[in-house]
Coordinates of C-alpha atoms in Angstrom, one line a residue:
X1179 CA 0.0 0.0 0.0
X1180 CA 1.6 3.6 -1.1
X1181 CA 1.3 6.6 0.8
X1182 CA 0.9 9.8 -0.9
X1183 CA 2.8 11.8 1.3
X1184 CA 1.9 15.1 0.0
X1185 CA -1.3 14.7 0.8
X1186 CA -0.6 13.2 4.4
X1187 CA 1.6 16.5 5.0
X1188 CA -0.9 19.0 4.2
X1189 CA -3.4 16.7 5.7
X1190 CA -0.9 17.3 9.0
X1191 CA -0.6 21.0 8.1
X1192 CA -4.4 21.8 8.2
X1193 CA -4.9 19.9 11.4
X1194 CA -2.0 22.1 13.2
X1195 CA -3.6 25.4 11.4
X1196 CA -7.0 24.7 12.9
X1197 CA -6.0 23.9 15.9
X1198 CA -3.5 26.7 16.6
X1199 CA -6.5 28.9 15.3
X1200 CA -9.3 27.2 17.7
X1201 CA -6.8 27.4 20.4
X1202 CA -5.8 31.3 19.8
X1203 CA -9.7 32.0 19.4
X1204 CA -10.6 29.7 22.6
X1205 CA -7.8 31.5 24.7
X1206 CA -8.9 34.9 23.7
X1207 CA -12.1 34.4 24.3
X1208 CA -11.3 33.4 28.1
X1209 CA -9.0 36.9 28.2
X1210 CA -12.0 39.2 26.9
X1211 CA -13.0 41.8 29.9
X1212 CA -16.2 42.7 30.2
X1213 CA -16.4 43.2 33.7
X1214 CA -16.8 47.0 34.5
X1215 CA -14.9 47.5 37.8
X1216 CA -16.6 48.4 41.0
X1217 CA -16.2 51.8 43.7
X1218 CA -16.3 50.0 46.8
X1219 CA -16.0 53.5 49.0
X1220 CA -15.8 56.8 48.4
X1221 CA -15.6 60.0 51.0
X1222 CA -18.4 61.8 50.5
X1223 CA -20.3 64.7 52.4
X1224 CA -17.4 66.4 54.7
X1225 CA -16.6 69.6 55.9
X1226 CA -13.5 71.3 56.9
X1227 CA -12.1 74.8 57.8
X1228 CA -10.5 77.3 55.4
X1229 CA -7.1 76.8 55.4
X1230 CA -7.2 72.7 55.8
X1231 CA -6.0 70.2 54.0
X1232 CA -8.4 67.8 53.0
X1233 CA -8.2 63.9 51.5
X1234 CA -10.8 62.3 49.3
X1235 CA -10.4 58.4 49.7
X1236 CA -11.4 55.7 47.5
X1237 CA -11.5 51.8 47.6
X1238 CA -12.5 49.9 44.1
X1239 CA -12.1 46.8 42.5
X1240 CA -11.7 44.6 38.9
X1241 CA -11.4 41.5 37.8
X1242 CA -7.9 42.6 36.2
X1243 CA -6.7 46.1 36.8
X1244 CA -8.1 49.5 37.5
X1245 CA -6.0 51.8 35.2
X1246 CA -7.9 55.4 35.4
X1247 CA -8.8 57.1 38.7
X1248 CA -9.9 60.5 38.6
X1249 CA -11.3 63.2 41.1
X1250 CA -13.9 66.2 39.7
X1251 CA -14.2 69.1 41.4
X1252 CA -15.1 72.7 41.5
X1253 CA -16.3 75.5 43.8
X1254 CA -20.1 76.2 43.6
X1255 CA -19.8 79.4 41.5
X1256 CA -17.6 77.4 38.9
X1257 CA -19.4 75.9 35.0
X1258 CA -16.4 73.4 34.2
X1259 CA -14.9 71.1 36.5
X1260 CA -11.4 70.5 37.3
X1261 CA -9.6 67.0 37.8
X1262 CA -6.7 65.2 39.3
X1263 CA -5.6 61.8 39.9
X1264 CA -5.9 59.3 42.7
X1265 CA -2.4 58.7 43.8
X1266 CA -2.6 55.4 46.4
X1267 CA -6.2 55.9 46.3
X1268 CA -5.9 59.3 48.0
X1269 CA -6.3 62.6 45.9
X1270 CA -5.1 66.0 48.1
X1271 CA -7.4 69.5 48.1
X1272 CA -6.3 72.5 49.5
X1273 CA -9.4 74.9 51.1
X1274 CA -8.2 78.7 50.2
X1275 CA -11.0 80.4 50.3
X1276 CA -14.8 79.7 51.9
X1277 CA -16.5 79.2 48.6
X1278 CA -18.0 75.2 49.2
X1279 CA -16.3 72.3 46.8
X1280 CA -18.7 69.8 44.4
X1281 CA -16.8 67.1 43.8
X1282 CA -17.4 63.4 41.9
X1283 CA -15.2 60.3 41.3
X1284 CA -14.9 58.1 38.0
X1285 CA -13.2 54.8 37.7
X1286 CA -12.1 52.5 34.3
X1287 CA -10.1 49.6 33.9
X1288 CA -8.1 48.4 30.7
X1289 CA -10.7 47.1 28.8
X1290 CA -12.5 50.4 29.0
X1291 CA -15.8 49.1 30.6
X1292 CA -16.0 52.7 32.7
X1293 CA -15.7 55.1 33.5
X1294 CA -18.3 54.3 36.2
X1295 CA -18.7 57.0 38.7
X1296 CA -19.7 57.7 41.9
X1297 CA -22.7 59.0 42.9
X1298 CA -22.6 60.1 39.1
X1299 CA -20.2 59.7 36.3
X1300 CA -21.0 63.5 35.0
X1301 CA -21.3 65.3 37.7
X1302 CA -25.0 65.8 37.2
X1303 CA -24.9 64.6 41.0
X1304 CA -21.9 64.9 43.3
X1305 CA -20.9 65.2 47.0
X1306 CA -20.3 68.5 49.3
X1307 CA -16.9 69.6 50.8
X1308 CA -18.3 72.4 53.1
X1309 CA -15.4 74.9 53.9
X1310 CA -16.2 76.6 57.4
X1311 CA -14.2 80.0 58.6
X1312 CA -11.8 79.6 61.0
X1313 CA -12.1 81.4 63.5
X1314 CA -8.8 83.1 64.4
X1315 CA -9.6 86.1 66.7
X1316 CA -11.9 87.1 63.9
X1317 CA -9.5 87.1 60.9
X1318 CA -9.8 85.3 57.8
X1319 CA -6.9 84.3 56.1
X1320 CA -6.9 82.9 52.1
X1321 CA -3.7 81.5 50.0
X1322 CA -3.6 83.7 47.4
X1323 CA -1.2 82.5 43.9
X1324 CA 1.1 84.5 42.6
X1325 CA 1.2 85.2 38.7
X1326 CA 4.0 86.6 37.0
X1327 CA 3.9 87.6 33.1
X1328 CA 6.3 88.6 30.7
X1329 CA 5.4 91.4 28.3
X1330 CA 6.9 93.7 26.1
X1331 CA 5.7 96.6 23.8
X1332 CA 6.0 95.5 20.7
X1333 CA 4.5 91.8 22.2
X1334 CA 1.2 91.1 19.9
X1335 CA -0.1 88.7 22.2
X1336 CA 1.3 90.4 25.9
X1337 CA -1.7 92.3 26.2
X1338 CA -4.2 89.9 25.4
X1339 CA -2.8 87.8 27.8
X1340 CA -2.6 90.6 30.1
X1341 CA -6.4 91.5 29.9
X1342 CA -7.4 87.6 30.5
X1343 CA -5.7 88.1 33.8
X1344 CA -7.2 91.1 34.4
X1345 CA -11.0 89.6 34.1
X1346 CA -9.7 86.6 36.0
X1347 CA -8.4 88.8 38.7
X1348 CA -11.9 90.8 38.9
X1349 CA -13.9 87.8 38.9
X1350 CA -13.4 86.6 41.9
X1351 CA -13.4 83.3 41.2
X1352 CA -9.9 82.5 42.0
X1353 CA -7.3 84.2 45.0
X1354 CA -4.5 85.1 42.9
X1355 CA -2.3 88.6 42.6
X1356 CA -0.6 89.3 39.1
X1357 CA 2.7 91.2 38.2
X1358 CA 3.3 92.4 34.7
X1359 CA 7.3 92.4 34.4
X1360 CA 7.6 94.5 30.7
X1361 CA 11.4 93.6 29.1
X1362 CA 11.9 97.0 28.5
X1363 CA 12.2 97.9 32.5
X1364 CA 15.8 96.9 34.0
X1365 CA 14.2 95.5 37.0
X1366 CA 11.5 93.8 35.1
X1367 CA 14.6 92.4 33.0
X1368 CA 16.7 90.9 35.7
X1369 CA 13.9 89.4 37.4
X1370 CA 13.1 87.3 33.8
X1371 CA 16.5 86.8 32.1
X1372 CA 18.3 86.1 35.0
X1373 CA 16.2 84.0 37.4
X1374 CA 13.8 82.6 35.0
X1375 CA 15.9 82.3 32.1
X1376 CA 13.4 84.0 29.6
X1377 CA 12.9 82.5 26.1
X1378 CA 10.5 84.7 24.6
X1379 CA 7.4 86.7 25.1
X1380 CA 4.8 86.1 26.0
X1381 CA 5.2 84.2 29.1
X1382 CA 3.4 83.5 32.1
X1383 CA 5.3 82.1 35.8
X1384 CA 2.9 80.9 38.2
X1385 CA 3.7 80.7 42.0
X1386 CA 7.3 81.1 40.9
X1387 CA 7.7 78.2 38.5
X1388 CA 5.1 75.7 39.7
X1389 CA 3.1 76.4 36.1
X1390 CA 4.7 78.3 33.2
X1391 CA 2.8 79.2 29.8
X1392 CA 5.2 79.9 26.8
X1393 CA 4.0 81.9 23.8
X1394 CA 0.5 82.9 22.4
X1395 CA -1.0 79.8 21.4
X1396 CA -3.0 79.4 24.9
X1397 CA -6.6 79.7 25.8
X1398 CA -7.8 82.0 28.6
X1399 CA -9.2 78.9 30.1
X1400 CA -5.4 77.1 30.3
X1401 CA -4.4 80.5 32.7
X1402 CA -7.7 79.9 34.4
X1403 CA -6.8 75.7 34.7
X1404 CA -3.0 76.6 35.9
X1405 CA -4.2 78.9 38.2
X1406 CA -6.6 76.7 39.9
X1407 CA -4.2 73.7 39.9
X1408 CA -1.3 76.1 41.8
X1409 CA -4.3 77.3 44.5
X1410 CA -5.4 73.7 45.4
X1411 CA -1.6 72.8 46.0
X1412 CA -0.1 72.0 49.2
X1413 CA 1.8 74.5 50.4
X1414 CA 3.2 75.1 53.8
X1415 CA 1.0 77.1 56.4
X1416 CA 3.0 80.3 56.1
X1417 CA 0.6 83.6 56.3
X1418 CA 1.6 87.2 54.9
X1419 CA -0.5 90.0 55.5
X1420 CA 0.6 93.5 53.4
X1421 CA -0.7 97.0 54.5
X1422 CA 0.2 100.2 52.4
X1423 CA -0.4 103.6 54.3
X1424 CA 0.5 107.0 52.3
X1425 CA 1.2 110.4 53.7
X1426 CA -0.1 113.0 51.5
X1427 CA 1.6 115.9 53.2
X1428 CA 5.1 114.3 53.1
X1429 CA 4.5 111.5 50.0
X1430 CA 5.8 109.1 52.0
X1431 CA 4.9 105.7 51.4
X1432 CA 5.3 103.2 54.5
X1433 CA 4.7 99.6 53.8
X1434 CA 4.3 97.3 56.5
X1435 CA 4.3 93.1 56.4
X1436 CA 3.3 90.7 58.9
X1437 CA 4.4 87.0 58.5
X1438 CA 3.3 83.7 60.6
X1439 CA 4.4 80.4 60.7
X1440 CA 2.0 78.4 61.6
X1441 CA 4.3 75.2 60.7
X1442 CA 5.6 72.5 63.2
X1443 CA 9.0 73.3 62.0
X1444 CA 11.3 76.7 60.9
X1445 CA 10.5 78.4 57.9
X1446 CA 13.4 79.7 55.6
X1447 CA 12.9 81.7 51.7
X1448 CA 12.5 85.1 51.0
X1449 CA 10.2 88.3 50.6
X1450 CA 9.4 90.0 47.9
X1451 CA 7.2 93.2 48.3
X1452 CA 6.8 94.3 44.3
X1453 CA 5.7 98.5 44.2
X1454 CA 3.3 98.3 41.4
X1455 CA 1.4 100.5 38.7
X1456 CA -2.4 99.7 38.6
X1457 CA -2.0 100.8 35.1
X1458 CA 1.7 100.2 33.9
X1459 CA 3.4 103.0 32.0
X1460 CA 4.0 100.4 29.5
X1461 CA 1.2 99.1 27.1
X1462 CA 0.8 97.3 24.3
X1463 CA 1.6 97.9 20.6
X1464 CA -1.9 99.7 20.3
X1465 CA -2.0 101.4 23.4
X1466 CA -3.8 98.3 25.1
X1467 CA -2.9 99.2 29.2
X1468 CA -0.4 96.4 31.4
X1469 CA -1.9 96.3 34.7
X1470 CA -0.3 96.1 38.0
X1471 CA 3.4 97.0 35.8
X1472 CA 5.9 96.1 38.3
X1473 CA 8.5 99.2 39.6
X1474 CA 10.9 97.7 42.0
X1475 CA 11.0 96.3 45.2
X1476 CA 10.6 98.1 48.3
X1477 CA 11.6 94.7 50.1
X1478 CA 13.7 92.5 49.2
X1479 CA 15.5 89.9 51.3
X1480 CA 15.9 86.2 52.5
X1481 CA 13.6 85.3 55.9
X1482 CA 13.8 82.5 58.8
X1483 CA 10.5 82.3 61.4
X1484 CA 10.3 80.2 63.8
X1485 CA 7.8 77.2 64.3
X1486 CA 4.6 79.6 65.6
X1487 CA 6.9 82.5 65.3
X1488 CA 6.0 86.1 63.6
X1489 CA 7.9 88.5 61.8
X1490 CA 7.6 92.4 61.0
X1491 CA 9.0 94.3 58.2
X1492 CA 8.5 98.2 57.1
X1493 CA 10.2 99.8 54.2
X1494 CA 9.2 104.0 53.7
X1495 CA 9.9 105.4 50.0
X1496 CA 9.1 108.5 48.6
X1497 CA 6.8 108.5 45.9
X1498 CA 6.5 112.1 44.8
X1499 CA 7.6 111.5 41.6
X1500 CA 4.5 108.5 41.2
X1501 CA 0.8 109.1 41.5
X1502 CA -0.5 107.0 45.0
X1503 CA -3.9 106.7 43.1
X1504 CA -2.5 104.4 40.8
X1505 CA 0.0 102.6 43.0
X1506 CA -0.3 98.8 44.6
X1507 CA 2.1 97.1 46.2
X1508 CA 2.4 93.1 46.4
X1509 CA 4.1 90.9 48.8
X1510 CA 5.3 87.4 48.0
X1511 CA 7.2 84.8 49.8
X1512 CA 9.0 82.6 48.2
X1513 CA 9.8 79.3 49.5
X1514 CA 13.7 78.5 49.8
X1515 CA 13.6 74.8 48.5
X1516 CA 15.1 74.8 45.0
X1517 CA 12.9 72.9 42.2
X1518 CA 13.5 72.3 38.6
X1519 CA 11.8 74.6 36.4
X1520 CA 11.7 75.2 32.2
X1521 CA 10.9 78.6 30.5
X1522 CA 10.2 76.3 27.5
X1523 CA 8.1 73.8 29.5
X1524 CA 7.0 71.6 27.0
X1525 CA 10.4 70.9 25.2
X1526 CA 12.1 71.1 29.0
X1527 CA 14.2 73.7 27.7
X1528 CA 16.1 76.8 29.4
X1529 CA 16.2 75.3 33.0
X1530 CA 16.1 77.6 35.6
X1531 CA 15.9 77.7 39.5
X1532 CA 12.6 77.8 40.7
X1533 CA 11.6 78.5 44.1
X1534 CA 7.7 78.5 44.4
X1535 CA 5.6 81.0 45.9
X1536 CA 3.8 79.9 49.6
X1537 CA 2.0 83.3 50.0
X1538 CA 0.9 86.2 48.6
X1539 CA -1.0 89.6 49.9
X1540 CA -1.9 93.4 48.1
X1541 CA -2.4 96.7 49.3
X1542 CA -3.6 99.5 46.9
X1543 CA -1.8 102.7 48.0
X1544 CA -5.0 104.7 47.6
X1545 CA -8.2 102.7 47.2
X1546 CA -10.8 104.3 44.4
X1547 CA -9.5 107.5 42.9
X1548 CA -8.6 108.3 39.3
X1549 CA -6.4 106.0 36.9
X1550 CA -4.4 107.7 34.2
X1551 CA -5.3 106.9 30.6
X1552 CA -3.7 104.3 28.2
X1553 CA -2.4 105.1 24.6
X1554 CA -0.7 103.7 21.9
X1555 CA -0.2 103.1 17.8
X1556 CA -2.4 101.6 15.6
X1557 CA -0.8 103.0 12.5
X1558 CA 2.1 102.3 12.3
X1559 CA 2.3 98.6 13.9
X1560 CA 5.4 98.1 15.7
X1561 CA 8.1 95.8 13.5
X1562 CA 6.3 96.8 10.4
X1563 CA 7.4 97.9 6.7
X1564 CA 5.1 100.5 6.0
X1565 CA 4.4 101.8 2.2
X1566 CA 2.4 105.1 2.2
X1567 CA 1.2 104.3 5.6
X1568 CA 0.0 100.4 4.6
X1569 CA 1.9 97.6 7.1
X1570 CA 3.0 95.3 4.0
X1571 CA 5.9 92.9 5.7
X1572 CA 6.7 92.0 9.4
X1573 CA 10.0 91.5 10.4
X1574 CA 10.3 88.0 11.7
X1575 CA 13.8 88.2 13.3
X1576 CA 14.7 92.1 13.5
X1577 CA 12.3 94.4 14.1
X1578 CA 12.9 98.1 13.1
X1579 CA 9.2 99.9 12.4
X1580 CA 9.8 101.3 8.7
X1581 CA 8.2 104.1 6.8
X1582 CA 8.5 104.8 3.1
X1583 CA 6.4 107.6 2.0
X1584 CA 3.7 109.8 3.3
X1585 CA 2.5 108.1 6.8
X1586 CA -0.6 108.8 8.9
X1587 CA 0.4 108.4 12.5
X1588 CA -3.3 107.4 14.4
X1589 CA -3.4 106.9 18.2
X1590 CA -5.5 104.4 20.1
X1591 CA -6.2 106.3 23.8
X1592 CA -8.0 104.6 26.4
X1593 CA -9.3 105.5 30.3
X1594 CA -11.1 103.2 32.6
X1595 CA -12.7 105.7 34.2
X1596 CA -12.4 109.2 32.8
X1597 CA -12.9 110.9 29.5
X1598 CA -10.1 111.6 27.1
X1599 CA -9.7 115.0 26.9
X1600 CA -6.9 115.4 24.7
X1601 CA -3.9 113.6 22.6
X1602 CA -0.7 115.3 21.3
X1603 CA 1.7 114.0 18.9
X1604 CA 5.5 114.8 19.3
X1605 CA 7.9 114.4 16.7
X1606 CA 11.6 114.0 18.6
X1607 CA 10.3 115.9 21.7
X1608 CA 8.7 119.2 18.9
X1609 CA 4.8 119.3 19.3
X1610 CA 3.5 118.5 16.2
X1611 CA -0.5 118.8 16.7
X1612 CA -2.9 118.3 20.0
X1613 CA -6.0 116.6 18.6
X1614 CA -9.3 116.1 20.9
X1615 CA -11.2 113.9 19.0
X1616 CA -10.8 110.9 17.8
X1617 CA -9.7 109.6 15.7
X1618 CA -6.5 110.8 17.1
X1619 CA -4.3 111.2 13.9
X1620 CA -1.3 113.4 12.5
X1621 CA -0.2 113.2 9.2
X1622 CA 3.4 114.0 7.9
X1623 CA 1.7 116.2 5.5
X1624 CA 0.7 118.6 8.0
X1625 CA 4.3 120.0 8.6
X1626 CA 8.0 119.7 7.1
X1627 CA 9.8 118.1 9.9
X1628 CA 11.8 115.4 7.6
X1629 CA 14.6 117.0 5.6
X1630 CA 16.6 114.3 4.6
X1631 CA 15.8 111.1 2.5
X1632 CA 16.6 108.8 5.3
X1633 CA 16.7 108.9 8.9
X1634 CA 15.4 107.6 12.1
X1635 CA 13.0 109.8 14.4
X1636 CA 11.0 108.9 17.3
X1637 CA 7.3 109.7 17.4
X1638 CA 5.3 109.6 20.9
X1639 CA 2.2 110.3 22.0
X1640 CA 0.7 111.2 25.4
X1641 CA -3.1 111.1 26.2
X1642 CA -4.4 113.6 29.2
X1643 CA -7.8 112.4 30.9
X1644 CA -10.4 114.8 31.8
X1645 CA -8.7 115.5 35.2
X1646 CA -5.3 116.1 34.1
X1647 CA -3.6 112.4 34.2
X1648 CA -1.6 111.3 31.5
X1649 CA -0.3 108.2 29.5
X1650 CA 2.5 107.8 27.0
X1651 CA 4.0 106.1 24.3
X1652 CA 6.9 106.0 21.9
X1653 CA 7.6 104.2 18.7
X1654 CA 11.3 104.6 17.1
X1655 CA 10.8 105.1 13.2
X1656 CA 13.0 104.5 10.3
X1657 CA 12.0 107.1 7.3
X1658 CA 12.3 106.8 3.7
X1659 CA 10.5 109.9 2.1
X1660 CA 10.2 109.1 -1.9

């Protein structure tokens, strides 16, 4: 009797392909999840002082794993919730102000069969944190953040940034001061190139380096999410308190700060009282204001308390040469432990020392009282080639402002709470025209200033309110007159 043995091979192949394929299907079929995990316990309804600490706890199970644990939150006033992750099946809040917390819990394993939540999976239920006052002879203390951003002039995005900071600031919403540090000021300067090791503009330093925002291509909810992240952090129990008292008689301003450690151990870092302008000097390309523009600072130096210990410090200047109405000044302490920060966050590039901000207080000089106007450029646009008064090409790496040909020169002048009375154009430091109505324009028609067929001339501007404050601006020029 003959074998084929072709045929008895590929009858031997076949029966070791179907079987490797029923045993691959059978085995995969044991190994599909469909088991959504389970919340065994969750915290739920608790309340706590101002000031506290607080832990939300969670127990779960799974057949397999739990991969994705996740805490929702938000204060009562809040539309959009915020969220962190379990760590050991604990997730950390810190109470800084007495608005009440919502908060849910969601769950998901590998296999995605979540998220399941608990008591709902989008918030449309949720559990209380109750924040009570502490009573502390009477006094109510709050963590306030600290927000730092880096501007410039010519910056197209600075101010934008600037005002979404502004309406976060005057919301209410969140406990946070904000200091604009413009390039163009030497103490603004040191501050960013040489402690935070500045890439560009703009950028945004939050408590110090906990959260940094590089460039233009964020959303006024990311500043509003960073924010929020830095004010629920832990942070030790360090309280500042910042008083600002003004003599009109002698223009002295005396500023006083109170610290407290409220720690079991000594405190070292550093103070930082920043003199501010309400509305900076500085603005933006089109006259768009800088608020809270900072000066220098009054205080300045490295700090040690004591477990339950207190500290006092005063510093007088004069401010004759400044108007108290639109003065604040902002204290900061900075904590002395070093941490690893990036001006280019994303990338992790130009590292810099970052020591993180623990508190933070204000003190307007003058409460209420009249803030000086705002103005700046629309035509021309800073970094521009102009052609008979038309921006045509921006510089990408230089950035001279260029004129060729017959220019209008139209100012943008604004005032928060007084009229514009007046604008006047200046020409290197010659009075060119005054105009009190806008649109406030000059044209280089009007006079014969420019003699030669090239040269460079500066052309400023300087608003006046309806009770005699002012606001300025300069933009250097290169000419070409055909």
């Amino acid at each position: 009797m003959k074998f084929n043995l072709k045929l008895i091979l590929l009858i031997v192949i076949l029966i070791l392909v179907v079987s490797s394929i029923y045993i691959i299907f059978f085995t995969k079929s044991k190994s599909i999840d469909n088991i959504p995990p389970e919340i065994i316990t969750v915290t739920e309804n608790i309340s706590a002082k101002i000031g506290d600490t607080i832990y939300i706890y969670i127990t779960y199970s799974d057949n397999i794993e739990v991969t994705d644990v996740k805490l929702f939150y938000k204060t009562e006033i809040e539309s959009e919730w915020n969220s962190k992750p379990f760590i050991n099946g604990s997730a950390e809040l810190k109470l800084n102000s007495l608005k009440n917390l919502n908060y849910f819990v969601t769950i998901d394993d590998k296999a995605g069969n979540g998220p399941i939540g608990k008591p709902s999976i989008d918030g449309s239920k949720y559990y209380t944190i109750t924040v009570n006052e502490d009573d502390n002879n009477g006094n109510e203390y709050v963590r306030n953040v600290f927000v730092e951003e880096g501007a410039l002039n010519s910056c197209k995005f600075c101010p934008i940034i600037s005002e979404w900071l502004y309406e976060l600031y005057n919301s209410g919403d969140y406990n946070f001061y904000f200091v604009t540090l413009v390039g163009l000021d030497d103490n603004a300067a040191d501050r960013l190139n040489n402690e935070y090791k500045l890439l560009g503009f703009p950028t945004v330093f939050i408590d110090g380096g906990y959260k940094v925002l590089f460039g233009g291509g964020h959303e006024k909810s990311e500043y509003a999410q960073a924010i929020r992240d830095a004010e629920y952090r832990s942070v030790p129990n360090i309280q500042l308190r910042v008083e600002a008292e003004y003599n009109n008689n002698t223009n002295i301003l005396v500023c006083n700060a109170l610290l407290k450690n409220l720690e079991s151990d000594s405190y070292n870092g550093r103070i930082r009282i920043y003199l501010t302008e309400k509305i900076s000097k500085w603005s933006g390309p089109e006259g768009d204001p800088y608020h809270f523009g900072f000066l220098e600072y009054l205080i300045d130096k490295e700090i040690s308390i004591k477990s339950n210990g207190n500290i006092t410090l005063q510093e007088t200047k004069d401010i004759s040469e400044l108007d108290p109405e639109n003065l604040m000044v902002i204290g900061v302490v900075f904590n002395s432990e070093k941490n690893q920060g990036y001006s280019d966050p994303p990338n992790n590039r130009f590292p810099f020392d970052a020591y993180y901000a623990d508190a933070a207080d204000g003190s307007e000089v003058l409460t209420g009282g009249n803030l000086p106007p705002s103005v700046g450029f629309s035509t021309p646009k800073i970094g521009y080639l102009h052609f008979m008064g038309i921006p045509i090409w921006d510089y990408i790496i230089r950035k001279p402002t260029v004129l060729i040909g017959k220019t209008k020169i139209v100012a943008e002048a604004y005032d928060e709470d007084s009229e514009i009375e007046k604008v006047q154009f200046y020409i290197d430091d010659e009075l060119v025209i005054e105009d009190t109505e806008p649109p406030y324009e000059y044209s280089f028609r009007k006079v014969k200033l420019f003699k030669r067929v090239l040269r460079n001339h500066t052309i400023s501007v300087i608003a006046y309110d309806d009770e005699g404050k002012t606001g300025t601006n300069s933009i250097e020029v290169r000419c070409y007159f055909l």
